[in-house]
Amino acid sequence: MNKPIRTLSLFCGLLFLVLLGNATYLQYFKADSLSKSSLNRRVIEASFARERGAILVGGEPVARSVKADDRYKWQRRYPQGPLYAHETGWFSFFSQSGIERSQNQVLSGDDPRLFARRLADLLGSGQPKGGSVELTLDPKAQQAAYDGLQALGQGIQGSVVAIEPATGRILAMVSLPSFDPNRLASHDLSRVSKADSRLEGDTAQPKLNRAIRTTLPPGSTFKLVTAAAAIENGLYDAESMVPAGAGYQLPQSSSVVHNSTGSACNPQQITLKYALEWSCNTAFAKIAVKLGNAKMKKMAEAFGFNDTALTDLPGEVQSVYPTLNEPNTALSGFGQSDVRATPLQMAMVAAGIANGGIVMTPHLVDELRSPDFDSLDKTNPTTYRRAISSATARQLTDMMVGVVEEGTAATAAIPGIRVAGKTGTAQTGRSDISNYAWFTSFAPADDPQVAVAVMIQNSQRSNGEISGGGLAGPIAKAVMEAVIGK
């Protein structure tokens, strides 16, 4: 064999080995991930040929499949559309999101735990079906949260999250503006493409789940974290006298911090409890400086900042408490500077206090079931981390009850029920961007069943009309009432 032929033979042999290696890699090592990929059209078309399982809330379907008189055989329907859109997501030929994506294997029937059922369907005459997913959401709480945000009027941008403190079950998760997932699940692919383009081009970002993907300064709701750090580090307790005053010049700065509650915070010395009740910025700025950035950051992280905790719904972003210099540490004491939080994060702060200092891992999926309604998996409550001691949690609870009964959160009061709460209004410092209204709470204070966080990002109101107690407090009240049955 002459040299050119030998070289060509070796080259062809090498190409064959590369081809063989690639085929082995794709069919063995990558087969599972490729079959699960949202871009795999063959798998998606196969999914449309069989009945996809339902997504349930309170035993009722909020996503289900119905027979279709076209090539795809089954049509995905979302009976209550925008109410659960950010949780269910959508299932279309082009893409999937939310629970439709994270629990796709069960819903499509491809989960390994459904192998016996698939085999029986193959050997028998039964039609293949997917399993169902039961969510933790409370339909009354979800509706109360949605209606509360809607009542604020056109152009509202905001979110509500409610958690069961003892378990981490998410009882409500609403983000406005919302969208109709039915328009993205149509079999008319041209209409789907146009609907998606309109949603993507909407500056209000209706597809954005603000509950877990929007981080904003939490304002005075973050004073709960500052107060927790002060008590845990032995600096103060609820009845300790703390420095306050009408103004506070930031260290190494000419900027002055002021209060937004009139003259209530003007005395030079007040109790920590009173400072929380009347949301005294000067007091919490001074406390944060005295604690220092390291201790403030450690406490924030104990509640979940700089981390994510939600694993069964895609897309959660981290709430942020960064390393700060002294003047910005002062501002962080009342939730300003570069502190950023999601509504889920602030609900976790309230839930941790309500649960004796233990933050439970938040979860949205309650149970996975086979097409025959046999349980495949049940989510058991797990501890995310202990943020504070039970003694500190009791002090903070009493202080938060004082906020509702004596201070700035009267709008969340429920007759006959002790409610613990905290208002917050985060300043944007810009005339073209509205301030943010926050509220976080739990009830009953003596036996907590629900912890709530409400965030109003844009209410189409002037900054003088925006406050956590005025806008967000009544929504939190309605959600708590829905859960506890008032």
Tab-separated table of C-alpha atoms in Angstrom:
chain	number	residue	atom	x	y	z
A	1	MET	CA	0.000	0.000	0.000
A	2	ASN	CA	1.507	3.338	-1.034
A	3	LYS	CA	1.761	6.219	1.393
A	4	PRO	CA	-1.195	8.375	0.119
A	5	ILE	CA	-3.585	5.433	0.325
A	6	ARG	CA	-2.306	4.506	3.787
A	7	THR	CA	-2.732	8.110	4.986
A	8	LEU	CA	-6.263	8.248	3.570
A	9	SER	CA	-7.109	4.923	5.216
A	10	LEU	CA	-5.858	6.134	8.592
A	11	PHE	CA	-7.809	9.359	8.238
A	12	CYS	CA	-11.023	7.499	7.344
A	13	GLY	CA	-10.452	5.148	10.270
A	14	LEU	CA	-10.019	8.113	12.593
A	15	LEU	CA	-13.235	9.687	11.315
A	16	PHE	CA	-15.039	6.390	11.910
A	17	LEU	CA	-13.779	6.258	15.513
A	18	VAL	CA	-14.855	9.868	16.110
A	19	LEU	CA	-18.284	9.105	14.652
A	20	LEU	CA	-18.599	5.965	16.761
A	21	GLY	CA	-17.527	7.857	19.891
A	22	ASN	CA	-20.006	10.643	19.228
A	23	ALA	CA	-22.857	8.214	18.664
A	24	THR	CA	-21.974	6.377	21.878
A	25	TYR	CA	-21.792	9.654	23.796
A	26	LEU	CA	-25.164	10.880	22.488
A	27	GLN	CA	-27.007	7.576	22.870
A	28	TYR	CA	-25.568	6.522	26.220
A	29	PHE	CA	-24.241	9.435	28.211
A	30	LYS	CA	-26.496	12.207	26.871
A	31	ALA	CA	-29.638	10.231	26.135
A	32	ASP	CA	-31.412	11.135	29.357
A	33	SER	CA	-30.726	14.888	29.207
A	34	LEU	CA	-31.597	15.047	25.496
A	35	SER	CA	-34.893	13.280	26.065
A	36	LYS	CA	-35.770	15.772	28.796
A	37	SER	CA	-34.727	18.822	26.824
A	38	SER	CA	-37.442	21.402	26.125
A	39	LEU	CA	-35.908	21.754	22.624
A	40	ASN	CA	-36.435	18.081	21.696
A	41	ARG	CA	-39.325	18.356	19.224
A	42	ARG	CA	-39.661	14.579	18.784
A	43	VAL	CA	-40.303	14.150	22.504
A	44	ILE	CA	-42.674	17.128	22.535
A	45	GLU	CA	-44.719	15.776	19.616
A	46	ALA	CA	-44.937	12.424	21.395
A	47	SER	CA	-46.160	14.230	24.517
A	48	PHE	CA	-49.001	15.835	22.562
A	49	ALA	CA	-50.099	12.361	21.427
A	50	ARG	CA	-51.002	11.214	24.957
A	51	GLU	CA	-52.975	12.616	27.853
A	52	ARG	CA	-50.746	14.781	30.036
A	53	GLY	CA	-51.399	14.667	33.780
A	54	ALA	CA	-53.150	17.432	35.702
A	55	ILE	CA	-51.707	20.065	38.007
A	56	LEU	CA	-54.007	20.297	41.023
A	57	VAL	CA	-54.761	22.891	43.692
A	58	GLY	CA	-57.102	21.808	46.455
A	59	GLY	CA	-57.901	18.706	44.415
A	60	GLU	CA	-59.103	20.738	41.412
A	61	PRO	CA	-57.182	20.976	38.131
A	62	VAL	CA	-55.514	24.286	37.345
A	63	ALA	CA	-53.865	22.660	34.317
A	64	ARG	CA	-55.287	19.681	32.427
A	65	SER	CA	-55.405	18.085	28.991
A	66	VAL	CA	-58.544	17.738	26.867
A	67	LYS	CA	-59.028	15.894	23.590
A	68	ALA	CA	-58.234	17.924	20.491
A	69	ASP	CA	-59.577	17.418	16.981
A	70	ASP	CA	-56.242	17.906	15.261
A	71	ARG	CA	-52.880	16.182	14.695
A	72	TYR	CA	-51.748	16.788	18.288
A	73	LYS	CA	-54.670	14.822	19.831
A	74	TRP	CA	-54.512	16.541	23.262
A	75	GLN	CA	-54.850	20.242	24.107
A	76	ARG	CA	-53.490	21.754	27.325
A	77	ARG	CA	-56.005	23.921	29.208
A	78	TYR	CA	-55.604	26.281	32.179
A	79	PRO	CA	-59.117	26.809	33.583
A	80	GLN	CA	-58.191	29.761	35.798
A	81	GLY	CA	-55.487	31.136	33.527
A	82	PRO	CA	-53.787	34.194	35.057
A	83	LEU	CA	-54.541	33.223	38.678
A	84	TYR	CA	-51.989	30.379	38.658
A	85	ALA	CA	-49.977	31.246	35.538
A	86	HIS	CA	-46.638	31.846	37.247
A	87	GLU	CA	-46.848	28.541	39.118
A	88	THR	CA	-48.238	26.231	36.432
A	89	GLY	CA	-46.278	27.901	33.661
A	90	TRP	CA	-47.263	26.729	30.198
A	91	PHE	CA	-46.715	23.698	27.987
A	92	SER	CA	-46.400	24.483	24.302
A	93	PHE	CA	-44.680	23.157	21.212
A	94	PHE	CA	-42.050	25.885	21.522
A	95	SER	CA	-41.286	25.941	25.251
A	96	GLN	CA	-42.329	24.987	28.762
A	97	SER	CA	-42.067	26.793	32.089
A	98	GLY	CA	-43.039	26.579	35.754
A	99	ILE	CA	-44.334	23.294	37.145
A	100	GLU	CA	-45.028	22.139	33.587
A	101	ARG	CA	-41.263	22.159	33.101
A	102	SER	CA	-39.903	21.137	36.518
A	103	GLN	CA	-42.331	18.198	36.850
A	104	ASN	CA	-42.461	17.296	33.173
A	105	GLN	CA	-41.416	13.673	33.610
A	106	VAL	CA	-44.332	12.883	35.903
A	107	LEU	CA	-46.862	14.938	33.923
A	108	SER	CA	-45.788	13.371	30.628
A	109	GLY	CA	-45.705	9.839	32.050
A	110	ASP	CA	-41.972	9.404	31.406
A	111	ASP	CA	-40.943	9.236	35.058
A	112	PRO	CA	-39.133	5.928	35.850
A	113	ARG	CA	-41.601	5.357	38.686
A	114	LEU	CA	-44.338	5.063	36.050
A	115	PHE	CA	-42.526	2.351	34.054
A	116	ALA	CA	-44.889	-0.424	35.187
A	117	ARG	CA	-47.890	1.654	34.151
A	118	ARG	CA	-46.356	2.411	30.743
A	119	LEU	CA	-45.588	-1.282	30.228
A	120	ALA	CA	-49.165	-2.247	31.124
A	121	ASP	CA	-50.496	0.332	28.667
A	122	LEU	CA	-48.181	-1.003	25.970
A	123	LEU	CA	-49.205	-4.619	26.479
A	124	GLY	CA	-52.872	-3.859	26.995
A	125	SER	CA	-55.346	-1.618	25.265
A	126	GLY	CA	-55.089	1.300	27.657
A	127	GLN	CA	-54.044	4.713	26.439
A	128	PRO	CA	-50.836	6.079	28.012
A	129	LYS	CA	-51.350	8.843	30.578
A	130	GLY	CA	-49.208	11.113	32.662
A	131	GLY	CA	-49.268	11.418	36.435
A	132	SER	CA	-50.612	14.389	38.374
A	133	VAL	CA	-48.957	17.011	40.573
A	134	GLU	CA	-50.722	18.383	43.667
A	135	LEU	CA	-49.505	21.832	44.708
A	136	THR	CA	-49.371	23.237	48.239
A	137	LEU	CA	-51.350	26.349	47.300
A	138	ASP	CA	-54.483	27.258	49.252
A	139	PRO	CA	-57.101	28.346	46.668
A	140	LYS	CA	-58.712	30.852	49.053
A	141	ALA	CA	-55.387	32.440	49.949
A	142	GLN	CA	-54.353	32.565	46.285
A	143	GLN	CA	-57.605	34.260	45.317
A	144	ALA	CA	-57.359	36.747	48.196
A	145	ALA	CA	-53.819	37.689	47.172
A	146	TYR	CA	-54.780	38.078	43.515
A	147	ASP	CA	-57.905	40.113	44.271
A	148	GLY	CA	-56.002	42.309	46.719
A	149	LEU	CA	-53.387	43.253	44.159
A	150	GLN	CA	-55.991	43.726	41.417
A	151	ALA	CA	-57.969	46.092	43.667
A	152	LEU	CA	-55.068	48.561	43.603
A	153	GLY	CA	-56.031	49.396	40.026
A	154	GLN	CA	-54.574	49.462	36.543
A	155	GLY	CA	-50.837	49.278	36.072
A	156	ILE	CA	-50.156	47.463	39.331
A	157	GLN	CA	-46.863	45.588	39.565
A	158	GLY	CA	-46.409	43.532	42.685
A	159	SER	CA	-46.382	40.162	44.356
A	160	VAL	CA	-47.694	38.248	47.362
A	161	VAL	CA	-46.200	35.130	48.953
A	162	ALA	CA	-47.746	33.213	51.852
A	163	ILE	CA	-46.005	30.344	53.672
A	164	GLU	CA	-47.095	27.866	56.340
A	165	PRO	CA	-44.364	28.540	58.939
A	166	ALA	CA	-44.141	25.052	60.444
A	167	THR	CA	-43.762	23.223	57.110
A	168	GLY	CA	-42.542	25.656	54.444
A	169	ARG	CA	-45.604	24.922	52.297
A	170	ILE	CA	-46.268	27.844	49.947
A	171	LEU	CA	-49.938	28.722	50.421
A	172	ALA	CA	-50.109	31.610	47.959
A	173	MET	CA	-47.823	32.970	45.262
A	174	VAL	CA	-49.184	35.725	43.042
A	175	SER	CA	-47.421	38.087	40.674
A	176	LEU	CA	-49.046	40.931	38.744
A	177	PRO	CA	-49.370	41.688	35.960
A	178	SER	CA	-50.082	38.122	34.958
A	179	PHE	CA	-50.868	36.444	31.633
A	180	ASP	CA	-53.099	33.762	30.144
A	181	PRO	CA	-51.075	30.557	29.587
A	182	ASN	CA	-53.844	29.222	27.325
A	183	ARG	CA	-52.600	31.562	24.598
A	184	LEU	CA	-49.147	29.994	24.766
A	185	ALA	CA	-50.503	26.426	24.756
A	186	SER	CA	-52.601	26.748	21.579
A	187	HIS	CA	-52.033	24.344	18.706
A	188	ASP	CA	-52.138	27.302	16.306
A	189	LEU	CA	-48.373	27.804	16.331
A	190	SER	CA	-48.550	31.101	14.474
A	191	ARG	CA	-50.885	32.559	17.098
A	192	VAL	CA	-48.660	31.210	19.867
A	193	SER	CA	-45.638	32.915	18.365
A	194	LYS	CA	-47.475	36.239	18.088
A	195	ALA	CA	-48.842	35.978	21.654
A	196	ASP	CA	-45.396	35.235	23.011
A	197	SER	CA	-43.889	38.175	21.109
A	198	ARG	CA	-46.496	40.512	22.602
A	199	LEU	CA	-45.765	39.274	26.118
A	200	GLU	CA	-42.012	39.557	25.615
A	201	GLY	CA	-42.424	43.098	24.275
A	202	ASP	CA	-44.621	44.272	27.155
A	203	THR	CA	-42.584	46.640	29.348
A	204	ALA	CA	-44.614	45.545	32.411
A	205	GLN	CA	-43.100	42.036	32.028
A	206	PRO	CA	-46.228	39.929	32.673
A	207	LYS	CA	-44.287	36.651	32.301
A	208	LEU	CA	-41.932	37.656	35.122
A	209	ASN	CA	-42.668	35.896	38.415
A	210	ARG	CA	-41.940	38.782	40.768
A	211	ALA	CA	-42.352	36.514	43.793
A	212	ILE	CA	-39.029	34.807	43.125
A	213	ARG	CA	-37.328	36.757	40.331
A	214	THR	CA	-37.602	40.419	41.367
A	215	THR	CA	-35.285	41.787	44.043
A	216	LEU	CA	-35.892	45.252	45.487
A	217	PRO	CA	-34.803	47.134	48.606
A	218	PRO	CA	-37.049	45.669	51.348
A	219	GLY	CA	-37.222	48.927	53.284
A	220	SER	CA	-38.262	48.785	56.908
A	221	THR	CA	-39.352	45.132	56.765
A	222	PHE	CA	-35.601	44.432	56.935
A	223	LYS	CA	-35.588	45.983	60.431
A	224	LEU	CA	-36.721	42.547	61.591
A	225	VAL	CA	-33.326	41.177	60.530
A	226	THR	CA	-31.489	44.089	62.189
A	227	ALA	CA	-33.460	43.637	65.411
A	228	ALA	CA	-32.774	39.886	65.317
A	229	ALA	CA	-29.038	40.551	64.952
A	230	ALA	CA	-29.087	43.024	67.866
A	231	ILE	CA	-30.816	40.548	70.190
A	232	GLU	CA	-28.843	37.481	69.078
A	233	ASN	CA	-25.536	39.275	69.586
A	234	GLY	CA	-26.507	40.431	73.065
A	235	LEU	CA	-26.439	44.098	72.086
A	236	TYR	CA	-30.034	44.837	73.109
A	237	ASP	CA	-33.292	43.140	74.010
A	238	ALA	CA	-36.836	44.311	73.352
A	239	GLU	CA	-36.936	46.606	76.400
A	240	SER	CA	-33.394	47.987	76.080
A	241	MET	CA	-32.988	51.711	75.451
A	242	VAL	CA	-31.508	52.382	72.011
A	243	PRO	CA	-30.300	55.650	70.463
A	244	ALA	CA	-32.746	57.321	68.077
A	245	GLY	CA	-33.382	61.010	67.345
A	246	ALA	CA	-34.875	63.094	64.568
A	247	GLY	CA	-31.785	62.774	62.381
A	248	TYR	CA	-28.532	60.825	62.067
A	249	GLN	CA	-25.547	61.885	60.023
A	250	LEU	CA	-24.030	58.840	58.388
A	251	PRO	CA	-20.429	57.995	59.324
A	252	GLN	CA	-17.837	59.406	56.904
A	253	SER	CA	-20.609	61.185	55.012
A	254	SER	CA	-22.523	64.443	54.865
A	255	SER	CA	-25.811	62.570	54.280
A	256	VAL	CA	-28.401	62.579	57.058
A	257	VAL	CA	-30.932	59.853	57.795
A	258	HIS	CA	-34.433	61.006	58.748
A	259	ASN	CA	-37.570	59.235	59.960
A	260	SER	CA	-40.854	59.012	58.092
A	261	THR	CA	-43.181	58.726	61.119
A	262	GLY	CA	-43.400	62.325	62.266
A	263	SER	CA	-42.046	63.142	65.708
A	264	ALA	CA	-42.548	59.649	67.184
A	265	CYS	CA	-38.843	58.819	66.817
A	266	ASN	CA	-37.462	62.214	67.894
A	267	PRO	CA	-36.461	61.274	71.483
A	268	GLN	CA	-32.760	60.535	71.796
A	269	GLN	CA	-33.444	57.272	73.674
A	270	ILE	CA	-36.320	54.835	73.051
A	271	THR	CA	-36.817	51.099	73.585
A	272	LEU	CA	-36.013	48.668	70.790
A	273	LYS	CA	-39.652	47.575	70.853
A	274	TYR	CA	-40.846	51.145	70.382
A	275	ALA	CA	-38.294	51.686	67.605
A	276	LEU	CA	-39.770	48.758	65.674
A	277	GLU	CA	-43.368	49.769	66.408
A	278	TRP	CA	-42.787	53.239	64.944
A	279	SER	CA	-40.191	52.170	62.375
A	280	CYS	CA	-37.459	54.580	63.479
A	281	ASN	CA	-34.822	54.751	60.736
A	282	THR	CA	-32.329	56.606	62.903
A	283	ALA	CA	-32.412	53.915	65.577
A	284	PHE	CA	-31.884	51.025	63.184
A	285	ALA	CA	-29.155	52.837	61.268
A	286	LYS	CA	-27.243	53.330	64.512
A	287	ILE	CA	-27.843	49.716	65.572
A	288	ALA	CA	-26.501	48.429	62.240
A	289	VAL	CA	-23.348	50.517	62.593
A	290	LYS	CA	-22.819	49.286	66.147
A	291	LEU	CA	-23.224	45.667	65.036
A	292	GLY	CA	-21.006	46.093	61.998
A	293	ASN	CA	-21.373	44.723	58.490
A	294	ALA	CA	-20.082	41.221	59.277
A	295	LYS	CA	-22.720	40.528	61.939
A	296	MET	CA	-25.470	42.091	59.837
A	297	LYS	CA	-24.501	39.967	56.853
A	298	LYS	CA	-24.313	36.803	58.955
A	299	MET	CA	-27.859	37.353	60.262
A	300	ALA	CA	-29.223	38.118	56.798
A	301	GLU	CA	-27.667	34.918	55.481
A	302	ALA	CA	-29.125	32.947	58.381
A	303	PHE	CA	-32.575	33.840	57.026
A	304	GLY	CA	-31.609	32.946	53.442
A	305	PHE	CA	-29.993	35.980	51.819
A	306	ASN	CA	-27.185	35.269	49.307
A	307	ASP	CA	-28.676	31.828	48.639
A	308	THR	CA	-31.680	30.128	47.056
A	309	ALA	CA	-33.994	27.648	48.758
A	310	LEU	CA	-36.838	26.849	46.347
A	311	THR	CA	-36.044	23.760	44.254
A	312	ASP	CA	-39.356	22.702	42.700
A	313	LEU	CA	-40.143	25.891	40.758
A	314	PRO	CA	-37.485	27.131	38.317
A	315	GLY	CA	-36.056	30.620	38.350
A	316	GLU	CA	-35.526	31.784	41.938
A	317	VAL	CA	-32.835	34.471	42.187
A	318	GLN	CA	-30.799	35.226	45.278
A	319	SER	CA	-31.763	37.984	47.659
A	320	VAL	CA	-28.659	40.009	48.354
A	321	TYR	CA	-26.946	41.372	51.437
A	322	PRO	CA	-23.447	42.415	50.284
A	323	THR	CA	-20.268	43.447	52.030
A	324	LEU	CA	-20.734	47.175	52.760
A	325	ASN	CA	-18.763	50.085	54.115
A	326	GLU	CA	-19.876	51.796	57.328
A	327	PRO	CA	-22.286	54.422	55.895
A	328	ASN	CA	-23.963	51.819	53.688
A	329	THR	CA	-24.140	49.379	56.588
A	330	ALA	CA	-26.112	52.081	58.409
A	331	LEU	CA	-28.513	52.374	55.482
A	332	SER	CA	-28.849	48.586	55.335
A	333	GLY	CA	-30.181	48.647	58.901
A	334	PHE	CA	-33.501	49.828	57.521
A	335	GLY	CA	-33.389	47.934	54.218
A	336	GLN	CA	-31.798	50.481	51.912
A	337	SER	CA	-28.362	50.783	50.235
A	338	ASP	CA	-27.583	47.674	48.168
A	339	VAL	CA	-29.796	45.259	50.133
A	340	ARG	CA	-32.206	43.467	47.784
A	341	ALA	CA	-34.906	40.916	48.585
A	342	THR	CA	-37.562	38.879	46.809
A	343	PRO	CA	-41.066	38.613	48.298
A	344	LEU	CA	-40.337	34.926	48.954
A	345	GLN	CA	-37.295	35.896	51.014
A	346	MET	CA	-39.216	38.343	53.206
A	347	ALA	CA	-41.961	35.738	53.693
A	348	MET	CA	-39.214	33.359	54.866
A	349	VAL	CA	-38.023	35.966	57.400
A	350	ALA	CA	-41.523	36.287	58.859
A	351	ALA	CA	-42.070	32.512	58.754
A	352	GLY	CA	-38.767	31.867	60.535
A	353	ILE	CA	-39.705	34.193	63.379
A	354	ALA	CA	-43.179	32.634	63.542
A	355	ASN	CA	-41.658	29.129	63.696
A	356	GLY	CA	-39.548	29.794	66.775
A	357	GLY	CA	-36.477	30.841	64.794
A	358	ILE	CA	-36.380	27.869	62.392
A	359	VAL	CA	-36.732	28.640	58.693
A	360	MET	CA	-38.276	25.722	56.816
A	361	THR	CA	-37.411	24.968	53.201
A	362	PRO	CA	-40.149	26.529	51.039
A	363	HIS	CA	-41.811	24.187	48.575
A	364	LEU	CA	-44.652	24.325	46.072
A	365	VAL	CA	-45.104	20.648	45.164
A	366	ASP	CA	-47.045	18.718	47.776
A	367	GLU	CA	-47.458	15.287	46.158
A	368	LEU	CA	-46.815	13.428	42.913
A	369	ARG	CA	-49.358	10.797	41.871
A	370	SER	CA	-49.672	8.108	39.240
A	371	PRO	CA	-52.546	8.137	36.695
A	372	ASP	CA	-54.299	5.721	39.115
A	373	PHE	CA	-53.875	8.294	41.939
A	374	ASP	CA	-51.305	6.205	43.781
A	375	SER	CA	-48.760	8.358	45.598
A	376	LEU	CA	-45.348	8.445	43.918
A	377	ASP	CA	-43.771	10.960	46.266
A	378	LYS	CA	-44.869	13.225	49.106
A	379	THR	CA	-42.832	16.290	50.067
A	380	ASN	CA	-41.814	16.096	53.707
A	381	PRO	CA	-41.071	19.343	55.582
A	382	THR	CA	-37.337	19.949	55.962
A	383	THR	CA	-35.403	22.520	57.960
A	384	TYR	CA	-33.607	25.063	55.816
A	385	ARG	CA	-31.672	26.471	58.768
A	386	ARG	CA	-32.080	27.811	62.296
A	387	ALA	CA	-31.830	31.572	61.940
A	388	ILE	CA	-32.309	32.674	65.565
A	389	SER	CA	-32.985	31.194	68.990
A	390	SER	CA	-36.528	30.529	70.159
A	391	ALA	CA	-36.074	33.204	72.849
A	392	THR	CA	-35.178	35.810	70.226
A	393	ALA	CA	-38.126	34.704	68.089
A	394	ARG	CA	-40.504	35.218	71.044
A	395	GLN	CA	-39.192	38.734	71.606
A	396	LEU	CA	-39.523	39.612	67.934
A	397	THR	CA	-43.047	38.195	67.855
A	398	ASP	CA	-44.130	40.393	70.755
A	399	MET	CA	-42.482	43.381	69.091
A	400	MET	CA	-44.272	42.674	65.799
A	401	VAL	CA	-47.606	42.354	67.603
A	402	GLY	CA	-46.866	45.799	69.024
A	403	VAL	CA	-46.339	47.121	65.481
A	404	VAL	CA	-49.903	46.061	64.604
A	405	GLU	CA	-51.580	47.007	67.881
A	406	GLU	CA	-49.654	50.159	68.778
A	407	GLY	CA	-47.640	51.253	65.756
A	408	THR	CA	-47.624	51.580	61.962
A	409	ALA	CA	-49.413	48.364	60.914
A	410	ALA	CA	-52.972	48.892	62.150
A	411	THR	CA	-54.332	48.091	58.668
A	412	ALA	CA	-53.428	44.404	59.186
A	413	ALA	CA	-55.294	44.017	62.486
A	414	ILE	CA	-57.830	41.160	62.590
A	415	PRO	CA	-60.489	41.387	65.325
A	416	GLY	CA	-60.037	38.635	67.905
A	417	ILE	CA	-56.670	37.518	66.475
A	418	ARG	CA	-53.190	38.604	67.555
A	419	VAL	CA	-51.368	39.574	64.363
A	420	ALA	CA	-47.617	40.146	64.117
A	421	GLY	CA	-46.499	42.481	61.342
A	422	LYS	CA	-44.007	44.963	59.979
A	423	THR	CA	-44.455	47.735	57.436
A	424	GLY	CA	-41.868	48.920	54.938
A	425	THR	CA	-41.539	51.701	52.396
A	426	ALA	CA	-38.340	51.589	50.367
A	427	GLN	CA	-37.160	54.868	48.891
A	428	THR	CA	-35.979	54.803	45.282
A	429	GLY	CA	-34.471	58.275	45.462
A	430	ARG	CA	-35.792	59.038	41.961
A	431	SER	CA	-38.770	61.098	40.872
A	432	ASP	CA	-39.373	58.874	37.840
A	433	ILE	CA	-39.554	55.610	39.834
A	434	SER	CA	-42.155	55.084	42.543
A	435	ASN	CA	-41.193	54.057	46.044
A	436	TYR	CA	-41.784	50.402	46.914
A	437	ALA	CA	-44.369	49.370	49.501
A	438	TRP	CA	-43.714	46.255	51.611
A	439	PHE	CA	-45.513	44.406	54.361
A	440	THR	CA	-44.690	41.170	56.144
A	441	SER	CA	-46.687	39.466	58.869
A	442	PHE	CA	-47.968	36.252	60.414
A	443	ALA	CA	-51.043	35.082	62.318
A	444	PRO	CA	-52.219	34.020	64.772
A	445	ALA	CA	-49.179	35.244	66.695
A	446	ASP	CA	-49.705	32.585	69.383
A	447	ASP	CA	-50.144	29.684	66.941
A	448	PRO	CA	-48.903	30.802	63.512
A	449	GLN	CA	-50.658	29.257	60.547
A	450	VAL	CA	-49.538	31.641	57.827
A	451	ALA	CA	-46.726	34.108	57.158
A	452	VAL	CA	-47.169	36.662	54.383
A	453	ALA	CA	-45.012	39.071	52.409
A	454	VAL	CA	-46.518	41.688	50.094
A	455	MET	CA	-44.454	43.804	47.713
A	456	ILE	CA	-45.877	46.637	45.607
A	457	GLN	CA	-43.348	47.616	42.956
A	458	ASN	CA	-45.505	50.057	41.006
A	459	SER	CA	-48.920	51.290	42.109
A	460	GLN	CA	-49.334	54.275	39.760
A	461	ARG	CA	-49.448	56.556	42.815
A	462	SER	CA	-47.330	59.474	43.912
A	463	ASN	CA	-44.633	58.752	46.482
A	464	GLY	CA	-46.596	60.698	49.093
A	465	GLU	CA	-49.425	58.160	48.791
A	466	ILE	CA	-47.203	55.079	49.017
A	467	SER	CA	-46.713	53.231	52.302
A	468	GLY	CA	-46.422	49.611	53.324
A	469	GLY	CA	-49.253	49.902	55.812
A	470	GLY	CA	-51.575	51.736	53.436
A	471	LEU	CA	-51.133	49.654	50.278
A	472	ALA	CA	-49.726	46.277	51.300
A	473	GLY	CA	-51.133	45.827	54.823
A	474	PRO	CA	-54.786	45.249	53.784
A	475	ILE	CA	-53.684	42.622	51.242
A	476	ALA	CA	-51.695	40.740	53.872
A	477	LYS	CA	-54.715	40.900	56.172
A	478	ALA	CA	-57.014	39.416	53.518
A	479	VAL	CA	-54.599	36.542	52.851
A	480	MET	CA	-54.192	35.772	56.554
A	481	GLU	CA	-57.975	35.803	57.018
A	482	ALA	CA	-58.394	33.435	54.067
A	483	VAL	CA	-56.026	30.910	55.659
A	484	ILE	CA	-57.222	31.078	59.252
A	485	GLY	CA	-60.881	31.160	58.236
A	486	LYS	CA	-61.954	34.529	59.555
